[in-house]
PDB file of C-alpha atoms in Angstrom:
ATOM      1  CA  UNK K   2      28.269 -57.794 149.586  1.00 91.00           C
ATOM      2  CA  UNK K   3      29.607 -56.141 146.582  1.00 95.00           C
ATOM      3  CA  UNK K   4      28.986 -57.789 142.921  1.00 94.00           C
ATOM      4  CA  UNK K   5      30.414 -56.746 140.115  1.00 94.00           C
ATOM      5  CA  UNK K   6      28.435 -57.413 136.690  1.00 93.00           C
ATOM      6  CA  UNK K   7      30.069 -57.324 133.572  1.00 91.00           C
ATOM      7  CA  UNK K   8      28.334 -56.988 129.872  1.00 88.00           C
ATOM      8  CA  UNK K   9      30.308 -58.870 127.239  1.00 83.00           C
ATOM      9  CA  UNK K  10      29.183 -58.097 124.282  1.00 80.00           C
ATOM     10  CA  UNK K  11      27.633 -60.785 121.942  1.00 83.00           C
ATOM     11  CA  UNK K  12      28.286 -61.177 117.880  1.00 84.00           C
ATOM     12  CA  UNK K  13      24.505 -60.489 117.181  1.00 85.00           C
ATOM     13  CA  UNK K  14      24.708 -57.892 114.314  1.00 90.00           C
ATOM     14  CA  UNK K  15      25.453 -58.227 111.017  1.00 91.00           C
ATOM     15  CA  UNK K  16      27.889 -55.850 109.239  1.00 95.00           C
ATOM     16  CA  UNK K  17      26.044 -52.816 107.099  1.00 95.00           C
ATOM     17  CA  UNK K  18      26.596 -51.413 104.043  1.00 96.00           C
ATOM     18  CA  UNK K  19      25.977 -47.961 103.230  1.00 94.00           C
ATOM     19  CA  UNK K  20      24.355 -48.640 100.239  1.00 94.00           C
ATOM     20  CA  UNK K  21      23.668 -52.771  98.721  1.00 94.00           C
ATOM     21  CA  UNK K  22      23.637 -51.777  94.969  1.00 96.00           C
ATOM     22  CA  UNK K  23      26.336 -49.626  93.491  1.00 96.00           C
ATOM     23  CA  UNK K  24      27.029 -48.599  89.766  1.00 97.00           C
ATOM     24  CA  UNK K  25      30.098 -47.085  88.204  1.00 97.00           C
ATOM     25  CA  UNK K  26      30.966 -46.585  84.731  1.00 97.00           C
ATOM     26  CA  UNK K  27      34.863 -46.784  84.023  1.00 97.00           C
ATOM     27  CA  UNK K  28      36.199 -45.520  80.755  1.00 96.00           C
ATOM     28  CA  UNK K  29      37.887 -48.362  78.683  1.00 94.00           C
ATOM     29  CA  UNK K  30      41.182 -46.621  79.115  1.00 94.00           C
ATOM     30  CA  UNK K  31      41.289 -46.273  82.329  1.00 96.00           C
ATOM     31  CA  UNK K  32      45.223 -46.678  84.201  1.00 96.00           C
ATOM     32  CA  UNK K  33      46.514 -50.089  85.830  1.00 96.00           C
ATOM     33  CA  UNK K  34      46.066 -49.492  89.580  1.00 97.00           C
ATOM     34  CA  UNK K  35      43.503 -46.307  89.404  1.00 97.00           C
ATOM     35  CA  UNK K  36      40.170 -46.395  91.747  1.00 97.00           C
ATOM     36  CA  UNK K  37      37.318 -47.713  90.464  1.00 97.00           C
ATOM     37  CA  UNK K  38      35.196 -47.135  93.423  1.00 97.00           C
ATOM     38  CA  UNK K  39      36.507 -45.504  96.770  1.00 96.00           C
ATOM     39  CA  UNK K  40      36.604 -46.579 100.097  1.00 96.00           C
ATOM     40  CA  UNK K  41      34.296 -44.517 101.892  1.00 95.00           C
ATOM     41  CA  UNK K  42      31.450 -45.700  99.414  1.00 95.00           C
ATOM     42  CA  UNK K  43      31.904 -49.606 100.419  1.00 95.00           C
ATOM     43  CA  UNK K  44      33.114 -49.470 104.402  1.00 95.00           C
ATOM     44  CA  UNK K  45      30.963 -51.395 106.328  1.00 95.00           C
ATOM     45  CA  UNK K  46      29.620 -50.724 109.462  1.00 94.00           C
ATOM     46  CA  UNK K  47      29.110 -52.959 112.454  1.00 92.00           C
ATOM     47  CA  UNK K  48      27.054 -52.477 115.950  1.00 90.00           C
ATOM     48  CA  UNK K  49      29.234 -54.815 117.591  1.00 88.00           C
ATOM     49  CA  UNK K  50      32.272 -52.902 116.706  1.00 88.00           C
ATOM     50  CA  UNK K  51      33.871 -55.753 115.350  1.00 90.00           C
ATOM     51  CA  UNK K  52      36.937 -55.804 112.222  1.00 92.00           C
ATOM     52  CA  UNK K  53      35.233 -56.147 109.203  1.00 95.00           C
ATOM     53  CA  UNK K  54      36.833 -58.392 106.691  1.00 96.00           C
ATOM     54  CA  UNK K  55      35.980 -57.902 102.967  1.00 97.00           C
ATOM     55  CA  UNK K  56      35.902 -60.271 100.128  1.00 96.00           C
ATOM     56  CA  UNK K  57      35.517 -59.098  96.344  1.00 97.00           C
ATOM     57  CA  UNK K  58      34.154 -61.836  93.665  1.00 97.00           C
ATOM     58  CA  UNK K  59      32.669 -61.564  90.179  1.00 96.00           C
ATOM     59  CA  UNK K  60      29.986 -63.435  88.798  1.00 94.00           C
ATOM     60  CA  UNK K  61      30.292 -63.172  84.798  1.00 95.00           C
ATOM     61  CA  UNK K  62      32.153 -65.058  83.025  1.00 93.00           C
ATOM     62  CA  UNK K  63      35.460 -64.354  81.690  1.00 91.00           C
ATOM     63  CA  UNK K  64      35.452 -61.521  83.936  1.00 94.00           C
ATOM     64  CA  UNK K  65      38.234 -62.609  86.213  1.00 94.00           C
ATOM     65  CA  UNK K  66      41.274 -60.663  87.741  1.00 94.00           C
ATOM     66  CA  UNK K  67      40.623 -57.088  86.189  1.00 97.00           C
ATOM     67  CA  UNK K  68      38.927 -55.617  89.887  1.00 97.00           C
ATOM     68  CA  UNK K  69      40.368 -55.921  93.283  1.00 97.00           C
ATOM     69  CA  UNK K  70      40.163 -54.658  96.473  1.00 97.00           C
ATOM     70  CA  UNK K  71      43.098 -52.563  98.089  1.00 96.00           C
ATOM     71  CA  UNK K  72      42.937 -55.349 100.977  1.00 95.00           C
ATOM     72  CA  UNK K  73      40.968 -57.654 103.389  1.00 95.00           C
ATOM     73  CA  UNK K  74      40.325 -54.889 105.661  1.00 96.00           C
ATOM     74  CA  UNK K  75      40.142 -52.195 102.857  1.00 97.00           C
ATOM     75  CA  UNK K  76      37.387 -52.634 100.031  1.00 97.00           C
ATOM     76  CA  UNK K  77      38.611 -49.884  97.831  1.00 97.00           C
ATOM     77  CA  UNK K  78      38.062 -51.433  94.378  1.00 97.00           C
ATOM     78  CA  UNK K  79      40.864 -50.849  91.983  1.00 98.00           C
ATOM     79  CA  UNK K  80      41.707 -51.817  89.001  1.00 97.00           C
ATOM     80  CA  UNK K  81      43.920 -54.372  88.014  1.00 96.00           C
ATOM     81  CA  UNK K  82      43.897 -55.208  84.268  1.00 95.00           C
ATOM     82  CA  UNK K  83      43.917 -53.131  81.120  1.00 94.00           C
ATOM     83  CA  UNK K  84      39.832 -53.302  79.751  1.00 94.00           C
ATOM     84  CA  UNK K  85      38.944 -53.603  76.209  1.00 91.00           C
ATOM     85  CA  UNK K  86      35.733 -52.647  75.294  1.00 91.00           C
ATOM     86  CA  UNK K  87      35.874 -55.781  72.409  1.00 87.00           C
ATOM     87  CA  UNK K  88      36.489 -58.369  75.009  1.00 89.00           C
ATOM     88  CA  UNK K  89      33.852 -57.078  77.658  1.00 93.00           C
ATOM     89  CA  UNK K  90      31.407 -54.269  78.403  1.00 94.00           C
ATOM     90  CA  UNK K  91      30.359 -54.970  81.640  1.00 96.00           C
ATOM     91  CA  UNK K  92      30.606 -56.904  84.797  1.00 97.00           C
ATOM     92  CA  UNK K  93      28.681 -57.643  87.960  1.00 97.00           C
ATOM     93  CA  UNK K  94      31.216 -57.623  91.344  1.00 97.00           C
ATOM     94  CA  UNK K  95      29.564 -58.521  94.777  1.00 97.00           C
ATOM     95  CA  UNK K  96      31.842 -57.658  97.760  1.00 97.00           C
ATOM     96  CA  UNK K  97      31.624 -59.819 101.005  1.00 96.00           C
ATOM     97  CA  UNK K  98      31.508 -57.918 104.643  1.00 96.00           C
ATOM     98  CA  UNK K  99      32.353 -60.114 107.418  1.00 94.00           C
ATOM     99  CA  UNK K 100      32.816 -59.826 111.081  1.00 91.00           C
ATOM    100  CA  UNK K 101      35.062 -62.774 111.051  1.00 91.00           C
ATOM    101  CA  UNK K 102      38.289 -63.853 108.689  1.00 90.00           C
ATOM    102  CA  UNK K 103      36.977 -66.025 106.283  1.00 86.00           C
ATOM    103  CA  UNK K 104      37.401 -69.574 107.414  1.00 83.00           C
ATOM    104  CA  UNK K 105      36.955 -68.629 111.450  1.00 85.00           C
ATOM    105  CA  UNK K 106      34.735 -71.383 112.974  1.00 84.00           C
ATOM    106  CA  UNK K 107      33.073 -68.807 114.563  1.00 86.00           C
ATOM    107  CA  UNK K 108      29.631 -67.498 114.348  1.00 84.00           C
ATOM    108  CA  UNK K 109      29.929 -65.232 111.851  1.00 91.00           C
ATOM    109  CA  UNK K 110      27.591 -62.671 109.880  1.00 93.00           C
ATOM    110  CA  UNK K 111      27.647 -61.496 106.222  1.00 94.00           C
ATOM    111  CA  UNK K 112      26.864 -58.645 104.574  1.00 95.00           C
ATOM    112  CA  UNK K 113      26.755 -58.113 100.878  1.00 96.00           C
ATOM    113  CA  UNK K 114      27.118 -55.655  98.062  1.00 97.00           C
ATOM    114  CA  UNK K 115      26.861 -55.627  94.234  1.00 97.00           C
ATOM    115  CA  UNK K 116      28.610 -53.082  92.153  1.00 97.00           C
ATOM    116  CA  UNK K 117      27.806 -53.133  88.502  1.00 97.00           C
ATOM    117  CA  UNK K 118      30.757 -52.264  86.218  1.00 97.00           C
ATOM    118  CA  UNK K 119      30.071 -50.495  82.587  1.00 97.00           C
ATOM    119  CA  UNK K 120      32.732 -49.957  80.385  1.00 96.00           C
ATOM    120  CA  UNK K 121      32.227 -46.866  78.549  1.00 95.00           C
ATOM    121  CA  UNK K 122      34.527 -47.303  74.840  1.00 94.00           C
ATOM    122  CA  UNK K 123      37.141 -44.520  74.301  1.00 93.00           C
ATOM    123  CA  UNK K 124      38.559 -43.387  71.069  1.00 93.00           C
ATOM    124  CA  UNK K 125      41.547 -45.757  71.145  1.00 90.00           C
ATOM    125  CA  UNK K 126      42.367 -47.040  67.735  1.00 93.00           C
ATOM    126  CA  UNK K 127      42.932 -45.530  64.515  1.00 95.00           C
ATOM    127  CA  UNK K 128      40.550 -45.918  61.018  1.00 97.00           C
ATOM    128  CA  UNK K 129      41.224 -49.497  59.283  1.00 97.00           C
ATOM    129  CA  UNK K 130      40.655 -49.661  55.934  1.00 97.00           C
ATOM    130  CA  UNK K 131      38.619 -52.277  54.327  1.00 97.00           C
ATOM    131  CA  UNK K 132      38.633 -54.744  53.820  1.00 96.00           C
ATOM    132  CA  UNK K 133      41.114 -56.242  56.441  1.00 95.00           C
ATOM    133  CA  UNK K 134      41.731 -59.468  58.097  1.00 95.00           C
ATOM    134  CA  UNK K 135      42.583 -59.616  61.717  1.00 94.00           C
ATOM    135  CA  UNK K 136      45.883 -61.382  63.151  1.00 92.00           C
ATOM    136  CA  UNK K 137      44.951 -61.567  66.519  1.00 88.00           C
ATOM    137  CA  UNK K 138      42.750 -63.590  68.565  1.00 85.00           C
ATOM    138  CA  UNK K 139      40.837 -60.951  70.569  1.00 81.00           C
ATOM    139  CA  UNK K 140      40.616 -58.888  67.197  1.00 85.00           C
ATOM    140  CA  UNK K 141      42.080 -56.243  68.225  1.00 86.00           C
ATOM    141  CA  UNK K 142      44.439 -55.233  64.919  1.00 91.00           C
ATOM    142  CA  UNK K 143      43.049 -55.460  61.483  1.00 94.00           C
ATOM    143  CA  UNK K 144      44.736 -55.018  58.774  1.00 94.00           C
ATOM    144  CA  UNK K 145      44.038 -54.436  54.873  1.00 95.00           C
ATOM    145  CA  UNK K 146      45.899 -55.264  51.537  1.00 94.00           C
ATOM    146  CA  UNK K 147      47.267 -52.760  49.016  1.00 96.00           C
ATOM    147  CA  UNK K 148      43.899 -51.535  46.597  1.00 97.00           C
ATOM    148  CA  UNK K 149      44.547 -51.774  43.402  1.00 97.00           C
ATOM    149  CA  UNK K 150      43.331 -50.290  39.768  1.00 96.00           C
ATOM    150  CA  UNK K 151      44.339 -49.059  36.255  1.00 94.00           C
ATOM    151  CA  UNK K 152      43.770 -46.349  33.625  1.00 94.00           C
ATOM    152  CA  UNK K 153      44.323 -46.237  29.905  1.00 92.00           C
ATOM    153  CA  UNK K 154      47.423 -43.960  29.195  1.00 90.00           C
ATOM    154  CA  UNK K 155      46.613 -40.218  27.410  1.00 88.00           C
ATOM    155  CA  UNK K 156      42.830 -41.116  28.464  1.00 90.00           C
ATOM    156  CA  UNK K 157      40.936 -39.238  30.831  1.00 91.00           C
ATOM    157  CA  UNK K 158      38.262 -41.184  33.005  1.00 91.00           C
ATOM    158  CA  UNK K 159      35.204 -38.825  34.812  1.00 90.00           C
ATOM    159  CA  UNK K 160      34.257 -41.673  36.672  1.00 94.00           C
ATOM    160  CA  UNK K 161      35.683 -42.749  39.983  1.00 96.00           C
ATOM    161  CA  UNK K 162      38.281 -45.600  39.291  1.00 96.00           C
ATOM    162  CA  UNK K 163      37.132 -48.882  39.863  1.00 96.00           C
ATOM    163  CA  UNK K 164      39.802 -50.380  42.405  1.00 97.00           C
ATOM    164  CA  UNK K 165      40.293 -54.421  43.664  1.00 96.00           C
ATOM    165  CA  UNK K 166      39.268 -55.453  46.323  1.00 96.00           C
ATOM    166  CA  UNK K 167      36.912 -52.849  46.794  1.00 95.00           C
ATOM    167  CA  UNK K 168      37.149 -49.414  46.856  1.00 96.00           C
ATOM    168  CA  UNK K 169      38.609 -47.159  49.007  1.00 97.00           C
ATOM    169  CA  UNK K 170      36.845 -46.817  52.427  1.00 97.00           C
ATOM    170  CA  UNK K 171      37.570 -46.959  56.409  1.00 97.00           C
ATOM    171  CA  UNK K 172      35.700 -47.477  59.875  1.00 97.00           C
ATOM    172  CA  UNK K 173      36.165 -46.495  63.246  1.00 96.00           C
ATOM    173  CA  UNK K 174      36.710 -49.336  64.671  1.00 94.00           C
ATOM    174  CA  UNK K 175      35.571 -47.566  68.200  1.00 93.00           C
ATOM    175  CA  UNK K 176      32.241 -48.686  66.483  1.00 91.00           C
ATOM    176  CA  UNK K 177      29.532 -46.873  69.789  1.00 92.00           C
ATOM    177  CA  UNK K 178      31.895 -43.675  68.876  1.00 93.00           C
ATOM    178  CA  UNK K 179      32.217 -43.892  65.234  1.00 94.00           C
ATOM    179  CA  UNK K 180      33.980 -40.833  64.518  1.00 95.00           C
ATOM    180  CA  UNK K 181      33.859 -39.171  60.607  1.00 97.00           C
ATOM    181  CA  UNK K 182      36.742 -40.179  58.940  1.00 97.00           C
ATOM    182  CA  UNK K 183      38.239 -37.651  55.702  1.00 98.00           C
ATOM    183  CA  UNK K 184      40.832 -39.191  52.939  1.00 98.00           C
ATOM    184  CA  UNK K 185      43.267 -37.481  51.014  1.00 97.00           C
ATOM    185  CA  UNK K 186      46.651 -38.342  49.516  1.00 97.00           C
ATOM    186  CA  UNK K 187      49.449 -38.113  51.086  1.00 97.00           C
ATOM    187  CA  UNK K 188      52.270 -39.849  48.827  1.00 96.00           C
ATOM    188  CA  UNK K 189      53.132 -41.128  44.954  1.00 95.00           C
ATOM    189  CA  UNK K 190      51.102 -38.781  43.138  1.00 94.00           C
ATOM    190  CA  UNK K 191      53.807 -35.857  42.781  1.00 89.00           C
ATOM    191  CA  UNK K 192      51.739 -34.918  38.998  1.00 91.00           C
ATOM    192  CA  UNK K 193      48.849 -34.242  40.727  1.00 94.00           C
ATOM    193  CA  UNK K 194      47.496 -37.041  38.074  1.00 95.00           C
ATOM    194  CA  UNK K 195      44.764 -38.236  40.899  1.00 97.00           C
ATOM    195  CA  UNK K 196      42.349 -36.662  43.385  1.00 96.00           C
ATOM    196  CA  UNK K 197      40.258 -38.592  46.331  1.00 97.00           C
ATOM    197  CA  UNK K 198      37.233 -37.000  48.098  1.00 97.00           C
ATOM    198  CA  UNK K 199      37.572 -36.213  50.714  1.00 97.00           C
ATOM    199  CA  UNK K 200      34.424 -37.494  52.225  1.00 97.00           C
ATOM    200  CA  UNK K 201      33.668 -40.671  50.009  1.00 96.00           C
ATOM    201  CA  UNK K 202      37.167 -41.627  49.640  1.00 96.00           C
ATOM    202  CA  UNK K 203      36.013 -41.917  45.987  1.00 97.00           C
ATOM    203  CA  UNK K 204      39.504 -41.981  43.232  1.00 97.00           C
ATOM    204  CA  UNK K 205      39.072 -39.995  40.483  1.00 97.00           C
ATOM    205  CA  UNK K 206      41.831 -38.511  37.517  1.00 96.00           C
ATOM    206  CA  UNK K 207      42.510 -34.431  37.678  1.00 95.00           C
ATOM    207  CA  UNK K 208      44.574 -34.921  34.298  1.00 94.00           C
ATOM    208  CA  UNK K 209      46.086 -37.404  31.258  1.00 93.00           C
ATOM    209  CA  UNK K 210      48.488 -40.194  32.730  1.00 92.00           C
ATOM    210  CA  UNK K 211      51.270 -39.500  29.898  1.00 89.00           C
ATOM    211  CA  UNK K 212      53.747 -41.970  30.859  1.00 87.00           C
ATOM    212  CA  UNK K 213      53.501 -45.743  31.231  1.00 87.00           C
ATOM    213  CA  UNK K 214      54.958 -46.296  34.660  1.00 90.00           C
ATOM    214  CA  UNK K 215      53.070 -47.421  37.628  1.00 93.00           C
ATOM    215  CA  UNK K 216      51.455 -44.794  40.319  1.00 95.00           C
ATOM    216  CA  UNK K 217      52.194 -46.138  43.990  1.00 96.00           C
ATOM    217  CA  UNK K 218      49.662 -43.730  45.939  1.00 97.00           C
ATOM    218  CA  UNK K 219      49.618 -43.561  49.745  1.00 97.00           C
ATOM    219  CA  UNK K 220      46.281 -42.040  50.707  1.00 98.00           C
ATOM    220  CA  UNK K 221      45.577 -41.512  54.571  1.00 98.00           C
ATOM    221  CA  UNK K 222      42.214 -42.013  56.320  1.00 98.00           C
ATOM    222  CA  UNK K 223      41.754 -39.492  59.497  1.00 97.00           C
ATOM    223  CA  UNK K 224      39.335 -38.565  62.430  1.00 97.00           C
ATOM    224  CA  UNK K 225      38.173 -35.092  62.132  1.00 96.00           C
ATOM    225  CA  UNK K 226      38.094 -34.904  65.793  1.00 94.00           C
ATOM    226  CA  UNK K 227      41.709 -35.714  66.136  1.00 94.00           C
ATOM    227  CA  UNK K 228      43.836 -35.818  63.397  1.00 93.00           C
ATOM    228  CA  UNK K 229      46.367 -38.476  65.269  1.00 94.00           C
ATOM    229  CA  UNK K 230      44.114 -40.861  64.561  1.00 95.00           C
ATOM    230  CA  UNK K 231      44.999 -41.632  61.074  1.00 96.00           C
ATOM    231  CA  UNK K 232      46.364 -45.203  58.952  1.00 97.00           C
ATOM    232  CA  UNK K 233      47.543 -45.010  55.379  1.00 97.00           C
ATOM    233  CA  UNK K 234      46.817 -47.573  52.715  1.00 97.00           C
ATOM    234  CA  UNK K 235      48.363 -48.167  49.672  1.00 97.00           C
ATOM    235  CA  UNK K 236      46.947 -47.303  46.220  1.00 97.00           C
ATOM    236  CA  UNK K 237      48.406 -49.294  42.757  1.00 97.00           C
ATOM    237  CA  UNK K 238      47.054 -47.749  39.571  1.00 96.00           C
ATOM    238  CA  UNK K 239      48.884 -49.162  36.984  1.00 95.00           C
ATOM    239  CA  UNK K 240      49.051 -47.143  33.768  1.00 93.00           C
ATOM    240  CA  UNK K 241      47.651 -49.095  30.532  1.00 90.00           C
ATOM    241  CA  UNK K 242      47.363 -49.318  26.995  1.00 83.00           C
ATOM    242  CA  UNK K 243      43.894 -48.839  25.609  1.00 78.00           C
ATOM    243  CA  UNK K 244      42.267 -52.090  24.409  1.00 76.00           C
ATOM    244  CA  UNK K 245      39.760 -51.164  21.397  1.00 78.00           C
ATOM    245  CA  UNK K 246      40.230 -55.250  19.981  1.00 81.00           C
ATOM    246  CA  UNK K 247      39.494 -58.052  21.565  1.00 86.00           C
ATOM    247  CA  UNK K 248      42.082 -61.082  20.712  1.00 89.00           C
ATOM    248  CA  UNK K 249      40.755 -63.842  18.219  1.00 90.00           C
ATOM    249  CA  UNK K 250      42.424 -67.270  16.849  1.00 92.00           C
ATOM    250  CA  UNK K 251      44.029 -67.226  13.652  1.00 87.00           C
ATOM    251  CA  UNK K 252      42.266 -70.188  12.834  1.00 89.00           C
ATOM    252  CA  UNK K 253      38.496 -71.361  13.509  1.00 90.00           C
ATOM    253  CA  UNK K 254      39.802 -74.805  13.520  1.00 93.00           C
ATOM    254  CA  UNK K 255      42.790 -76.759  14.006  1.00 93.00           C
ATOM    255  CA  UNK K 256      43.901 -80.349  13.090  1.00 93.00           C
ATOM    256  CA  UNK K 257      46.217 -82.695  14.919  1.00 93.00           C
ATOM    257  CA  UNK K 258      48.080 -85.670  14.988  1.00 92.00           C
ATOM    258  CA  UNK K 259      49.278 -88.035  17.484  1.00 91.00           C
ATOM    259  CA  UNK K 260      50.774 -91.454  17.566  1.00 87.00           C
ATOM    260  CA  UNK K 261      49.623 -94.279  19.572  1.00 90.00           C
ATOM    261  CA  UNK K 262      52.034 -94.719  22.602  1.00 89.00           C
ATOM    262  CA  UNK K 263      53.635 -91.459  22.889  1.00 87.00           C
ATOM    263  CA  UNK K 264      55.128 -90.790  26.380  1.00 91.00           C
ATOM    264  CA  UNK K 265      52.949 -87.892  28.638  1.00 90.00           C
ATOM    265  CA  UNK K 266      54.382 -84.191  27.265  1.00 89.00           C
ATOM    266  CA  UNK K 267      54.847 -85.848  23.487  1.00 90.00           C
ATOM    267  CA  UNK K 268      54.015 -83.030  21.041  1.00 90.00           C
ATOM    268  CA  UNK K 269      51.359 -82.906  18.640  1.00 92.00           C
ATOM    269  CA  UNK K 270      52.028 -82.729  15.401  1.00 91.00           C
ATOM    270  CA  UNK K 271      50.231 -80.688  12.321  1.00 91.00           C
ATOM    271  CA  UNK K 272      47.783 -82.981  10.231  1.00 90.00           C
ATOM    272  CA  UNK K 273      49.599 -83.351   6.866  1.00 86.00           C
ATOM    273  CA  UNK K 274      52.987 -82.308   8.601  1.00 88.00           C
ATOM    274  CA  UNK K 275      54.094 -84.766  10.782  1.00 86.00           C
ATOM    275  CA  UNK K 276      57.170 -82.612  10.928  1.00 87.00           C
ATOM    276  CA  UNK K 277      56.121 -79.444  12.201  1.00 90.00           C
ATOM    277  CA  UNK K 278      54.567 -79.026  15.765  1.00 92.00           C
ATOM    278  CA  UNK K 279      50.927 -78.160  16.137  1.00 92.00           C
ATOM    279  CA  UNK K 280      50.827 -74.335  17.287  1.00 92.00           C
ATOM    280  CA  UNK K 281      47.685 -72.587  18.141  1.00 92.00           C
ATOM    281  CA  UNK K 282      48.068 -69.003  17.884  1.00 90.00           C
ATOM    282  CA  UNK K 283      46.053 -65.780  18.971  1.00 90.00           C
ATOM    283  CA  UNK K 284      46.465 -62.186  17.739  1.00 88.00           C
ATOM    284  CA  UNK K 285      45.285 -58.821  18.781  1.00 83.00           C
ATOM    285  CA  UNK K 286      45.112 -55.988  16.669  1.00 81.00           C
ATOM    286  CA  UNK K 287      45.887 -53.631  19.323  1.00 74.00           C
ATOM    287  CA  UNK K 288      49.327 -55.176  18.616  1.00 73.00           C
ATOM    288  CA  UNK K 289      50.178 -55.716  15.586  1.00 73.00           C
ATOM    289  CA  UNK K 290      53.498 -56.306  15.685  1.00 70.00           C
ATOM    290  CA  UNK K 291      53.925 -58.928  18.447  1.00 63.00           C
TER     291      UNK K 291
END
């Protein structure tokens, strides 16, 4: 009597990973689609022989939909969304092994894998000057008013002007690079009336402003370590007349009159003169005739 015996081969292993614990930095800028972390690194293997079916998850918060896997029989992780290094610097992904599709009411067994994600910032944005106010909600774009100051005309200041709102300075906003940042003007000053350093972005007068017009200066903030990386700002210094008096009242006191009943806006009359309007009246002697 001849018996045949056949083996069938039971589901009693578990899919294996090569390694359980994985981590890859990615640079912020990294393309739409690229690989974050390559096949061979996350195939599973399985005694049994069996397909192995992958599943890729995150577990932090606000994480979501910026890794994937190539498909449910290839774990390649790519990626899938543009990072920013302001909205998130790192993640956590565990990726799923199984030797059945997910929902098979089969015995199945599970293997796991956690890759940790760090997002490593890259010198993306230019210098913003400050201060500035941001007009988006993930902060991403800051910008900064016009700086403003003045100078008495044929008078020569040795001090660094004194600008509104502040004076004149810049960041890197790639704050974990923070690049050094140089000024100089680029615009509006065709006298050569003005000067900033370079390295303090401090304002300061080369000569005599001679004429009463307005200076509209553009002066550009750059990154040594690439000039492309610039923003300009714009620089008021309005050109004045000195001011050696200070104004005074031609009168220490004045006297009024009203009547009782008078409609809102009525005017007041001079005591004495209930003819003439009461005026109150300033002068300055740094102009004499006005």
């Amino acid at each position: 009597l001849e018996i045949l015996v056949t083996i069938l081969n039971m589901n009693d292993n578990s899919p294996v990973f090569k390694q359980t614990n994985l981590t890859k930095v990615v640079p912020e800028d990294t393309k739409v689609n690229a690989t974050i972390v390559a096949r061979e690194d996350l195939s599973a293997s399985d005694a049994d022989l069996d397909i192995i079916f992958y599943e890729l998850t995150t577990i932090v918060a606000g994480t979501d939909g910026y890794f994937a896997i190539k498909g449910v029989n290839n774990p390649e992780i790519y990626l899938q969304k543009t990072l920013d290094y302001e909205k998130f610097n790192s993640t956590t992904l565990v990726l799923y092994a199984r030797d059945r599709p997910v929902g098979s009411t089969d015995t199945t067994n599970t293997a796991t894998t956690t890759i940790n994600i760090f997002i490593e910032q890259v010198d993306t944005k230019p210098p913003w000057f400050q201060p500035c106010t941001f007009i988006n909600t993930d902060k991403s774009i800051c910008i900064s008013s016009p700086y403003t100051g003045r100078v008495n005309i044929s008078e020569m200041s040795t001090e660094p002007l004194i600008l509104e709102p502040g004076p004149i300075y810049a960041i890197d906003p790639d704050y974990t690079l923070n690049e050094k940042i140089v000024y100089s003007i680029v615009g509006g000053d065709t006298d050569k009336v003005f000067s900033v350093d370079a390295d303090t972005g401090n304002l300061t007068m080369n000569k005599l402003a001679t004429s009463p017009d307005s200076y509209l200066l553009q002066v550009m903030a750059t990154q040594v370590n690439n000039i492309q990386k610039y923003s300009i700002a714009s620089v008021e210094i309005k050109v004045i007349n000195k001011s050696n008096h200070a104004p005074y009242f031609e009168s220490r006191i004045y006297n009024g009159t009203v009547f009782v009943g008078l409609a809102p806006r009525s005017f007041v009359f001079q005591a004495g003169n209930l003819s003439s309007p009461l005026m109150i009246t300033a002068a300055d002697d740094d102009f004499p005739n006005v």
